[in-house]
Coordinates of C-alpha atoms in Angstrom, one line a residue:
Chain A
X1 CA -70.0 -245.0 -78.2
X2 CA -72.5 -247.5 -77.8
X3 CA -72.9 -246.3 -74.6
X4 CA -73.9 -242.8 -75.1
X5 CA -76.4 -243.9 -78.1
X6 CA -78.5 -246.6 -75.3
X7 CA -78.1 -243.9 -72.9
X8 CA -79.6 -241.4 -75.1
X9 CA -82.3 -243.8 -76.3
X10 CA -83.4 -244.8 -72.7
X11 CA -83.7 -241.0 -71.6
X12 CA -85.9 -240.2 -74.6
X13 CA -88.3 -243.0 -74.1
X14 CA -88.6 -242.5 -70.6
X15 CA -89.1 -239.0 -71.3
X16 CA -91.8 -239.7 -73.4
X17 CA -93.2 -241.8 -70.8
X18 CA -93.4 -239.4 -68.2
X19 CA -94.4 -236.5 -70.8
X20 CA -97.9 -237.1 -70.8
X21 CA -98.7 -236.3 -67.1
X22 CA -95.1 -233.7 -66.0
X23 CA -93.7 -232.1 -68.6
X24 CA -91.1 -230.4 -66.2
X25 CA -89.6 -234.1 -65.4
X26 CA -89.3 -235.0 -69.3
X27 CA -87.3 -232.1 -69.6
X28 CA -85.1 -232.9 -66.6
X29 CA -84.5 -236.5 -68.1
X30 CA -83.4 -234.8 -70.9
X31 CA -81.2 -232.5 -69.3
X32 CA -79.7 -235.5 -67.2
X33 CA -79.3 -237.2 -70.1
X34 CA -77.4 -234.3 -72.2
X35 CA -75.3 -234.0 -68.9
X36 CA -74.1 -237.5 -68.7
X37 CA -73.1 -237.6 -72.3
X38 CA -71.3 -234.2 -72.0
X39 CA -69.5 -235.6 -69.0
X40 CA -68.4 -238.9 -71.0
X41 CA -67.6 -236.6 -74.2
X42 CA -65.3 -234.5 -71.8
X43 CA -62.8 -236.9 -70.8
X44 CA -62.0 -237.7 -74.5
X45 CA -61.8 -234.1 -75.1
X46 CA -59.3 -233.6 -72.6
X47 CA -56.8 -236.0 -74.2
X48 CA -57.4 -234.1 -77.5
X49 CA -56.7 -230.9 -75.8
X50 CA -53.4 -232.2 -74.1
X51 CA -52.0 -232.9 -77.6
X52 CA -53.1 -229.6 -78.6
X53 CA -51.0 -227.6 -75.5
X54 CA -47.9 -230.0 -76.4
X55 CA -48.1 -228.7 -80.4
X56 CA -48.9 -225.2 -79.0
X57 CA -45.3 -225.0 -77.6
X58 CA -43.7 -225.4 -81.2
X59 CA -45.5 -222.3 -82.2
X60 CA -43.6 -220.2 -79.6
X61 CA -44.9 -216.6 -79.6
X62 CA -48.1 -216.8 -81.3
X63 CA -49.4 -219.5 -79.5
X64 CA -52.1 -217.3 -78.1
X65 CA -54.1 -218.0 -80.9
X66 CA -54.6 -221.2 -79.8
X67 CA -56.0 -220.6 -76.7
X68 CA -58.5 -218.3 -78.8
X69 CA -59.3 -221.0 -81.0
X70 CA -60.0 -223.2 -77.9
X71 CA -62.2 -220.3 -76.3
X72 CA -64.4 -220.2 -79.4
X73 CA -64.9 -223.9 -79.2
X74 CA -65.8 -223.9 -75.6
X75 CA -67.8 -221.1 -76.2
X76 CA -69.9 -222.9 -79.1
X77 CA -70.2 -226.1 -77.6
X78 CA -72.2 -224.3 -74.5
X79 CA -74.1 -221.9 -76.6
X80 CA -75.1 -225.2 -78.8
X81 CA -75.8 -227.2 -75.8
X82 CA -78.0 -224.8 -74.0
X83 CA -79.7 -223.4 -77.1
X84 CA -81.0 -226.4 -78.1
X85 CA -82.1 -227.6 -74.8
X86 CA -84.3 -224.5 -74.5
X87 CA -85.7 -225.1 -78.3
X88 CA -86.4 -228.7 -77.3
X89 CA -88.8 -227.2 -74.2
X90 CA -90.1 -225.5 -76.9
X91 CA -88.9 -222.0 -75.8
X92 CA -87.2 -221.2 -79.1
X93 CA -87.1 -217.6 -78.2
X94 CA -84.5 -217.9 -75.1
X95 CA -82.4 -220.5 -77.2
X96 CA -82.2 -217.7 -80.0
X97 CA -81.0 -215.2 -77.4
X98 CA -78.6 -217.6 -76.4
X99 CA -77.4 -218.3 -79.7
X100 CA -77.2 -214.7 -80.4
X101 CA -75.1 -214.2 -77.5
X102 CA -72.7 -216.9 -78.3
X103 CA -72.0 -215.2 -81.5
X104 CA -71.3 -211.8 -80.0
X105 CA -69.0 -213.6 -77.0
X106 CA -67.1 -215.2 -80.4
X107 CA -66.6 -212.0 -82.2
X108 CA -65.4 -210.3 -79.0
X109 CA -62.9 -213.2 -78.0
X110 CA -61.6 -212.5 -81.8
X111 CA -60.9 -208.8 -81.2
X112 CA -57.1 -209.4 -80.5
X113 CA -56.7 -211.6 -83.3
X114 CA -58.0 -208.9 -85.8
X115 CA -56.1 -206.1 -84.4
X116 CA -52.8 -208.2 -84.5
X117 CA -53.8 -208.9 -88.6
X118 CA -54.5 -205.2 -89.2
X119 CA -51.2 -204.1 -87.5
X120 CA -49.2 -206.9 -89.8
X121 CA -50.9 -205.6 -92.5
X122 CA -50.4 -201.9 -91.8
X123 CA -46.6 -202.6 -91.5
X124 CA -46.5 -204.3 -94.9
X125 CA -47.8 -201.5 -96.4
Chain B
X1 CA -73.2 -242.0 -61.8
X2 CA -74.2 -242.3 -65.7
X3 CA -77.5 -244.3 -65.9
X4 CA -79.2 -244.6 -62.4
X5 CA -79.4 -240.7 -62.3
X6 CA -81.8 -241.1 -65.3
X7 CA -83.4 -243.7 -63.8
X8 CA -84.0 -242.0 -60.4
X9 CA -85.5 -238.9 -62.0
X10 CA -87.5 -240.9 -63.8
X11 CA -88.9 -242.7 -60.9
X12 CA -89.4 -239.4 -59.1
X13 CA -91.4 -238.4 -62.1
X14 CA -93.8 -241.1 -62.3
X15 CA -94.1 -240.9 -58.5
X16 CA -95.0 -237.1 -58.5
X17 CA -97.6 -237.8 -61.7
X18 CA -99.2 -241.1 -59.9
X19 CA -99.5 -238.8 -56.6
X20 CA -100.9 -236.2 -58.2
X21 CA -103.6 -238.1 -60.0
X22 CA -104.4 -239.7 -56.7
X23 CA -104.8 -236.3 -54.9
X24 CA -106.4 -234.6 -58.0
X25 CA -109.4 -237.4 -57.6
X26 CA -109.8 -236.8 -54.2
X27 CA -110.2 -233.2 -54.6
X28 CA -107.1 -231.5 -53.1
X29 CA -105.7 -230.0 -56.1
X30 CA -103.2 -227.7 -54.1
X31 CA -101.8 -230.8 -52.5
X32 CA -101.0 -231.9 -55.8
X33 CA -99.4 -229.1 -57.1
X34 CA -97.2 -228.8 -54.1
X35 CA -96.2 -232.3 -55.0
X36 CA -95.3 -232.2 -58.1
X37 CA -93.6 -228.8 -57.0
X38 CA -91.3 -230.8 -54.3
X39 CA -90.5 -233.4 -56.8
X40 CA -89.0 -230.8 -59.1
X41 CA -86.8 -229.1 -56.6
X42 CA -85.8 -232.6 -55.2
X43 CA -84.7 -233.3 -58.8
X44 CA -83.2 -230.1 -59.4
X45 CA -80.9 -230.4 -56.2
X46 CA -79.6 -233.8 -58.0
X47 CA -78.8 -232.1 -61.0
X48 CA -77.3 -228.6 -60.0
X49 CA -74.1 -230.2 -58.9
X50 CA -73.7 -232.0 -61.9
X51 CA -74.4 -229.1 -63.9
X52 CA -71.9 -226.8 -62.2
X53 CA -69.3 -229.5 -62.0
X54 CA -69.6 -230.2 -66.1
X55 CA -69.5 -226.5 -66.6
X56 CA -66.4 -225.8 -64.6
X57 CA -64.9 -228.7 -66.5
X58 CA -65.6 -227.3 -69.8
X59 CA -64.2 -223.6 -68.5
X60 CA -61.2 -225.2 -67.3
X61 CA -60.5 -227.4 -70.2
X62 CA -61.3 -224.7 -72.9
X63 CA -59.3 -222.2 -70.8
X64 CA -62.5 -219.8 -71.0
X65 CA -64.3 -217.5 -68.8

């Protein structure tokens, strides 16, 4: 955890130093730092997802929903990562577009769940 | 991989800004722009493999896409 904090702080100060003359390199430093932190986070996420896959076996037939849930988390994370990066660079419009597309993707991914929900409800009634 | 990537990029950034200033003051603005463009492309060449690798890992992990 300390390593991630130190990487972030160092990257921010380096980016500020370079920002005066070259804006592009400041953004590249910020991008590199967030990629490194993403890399460190992914190793931890890997263990969590292995446990989730183990739990998936107990669910039996409706283990599809766990996959959809994981997909949603992935979409949210990537959308958040890229839209914040765009906003940091000063381009809010692109960031909002990415955010909007992320929401659309989540709705699209969750269509099967809604369909099966409606089916179960219609069976009950 | 972790921290020296940031230092490499910062070094290229500072080098390009110094070179740009020198070239600007000696009247060659086009070369200054070309130097900064070259530095930008060099750093992008370093970073793009990391981006591709990390996003591929995210896709594999979250079984998406």
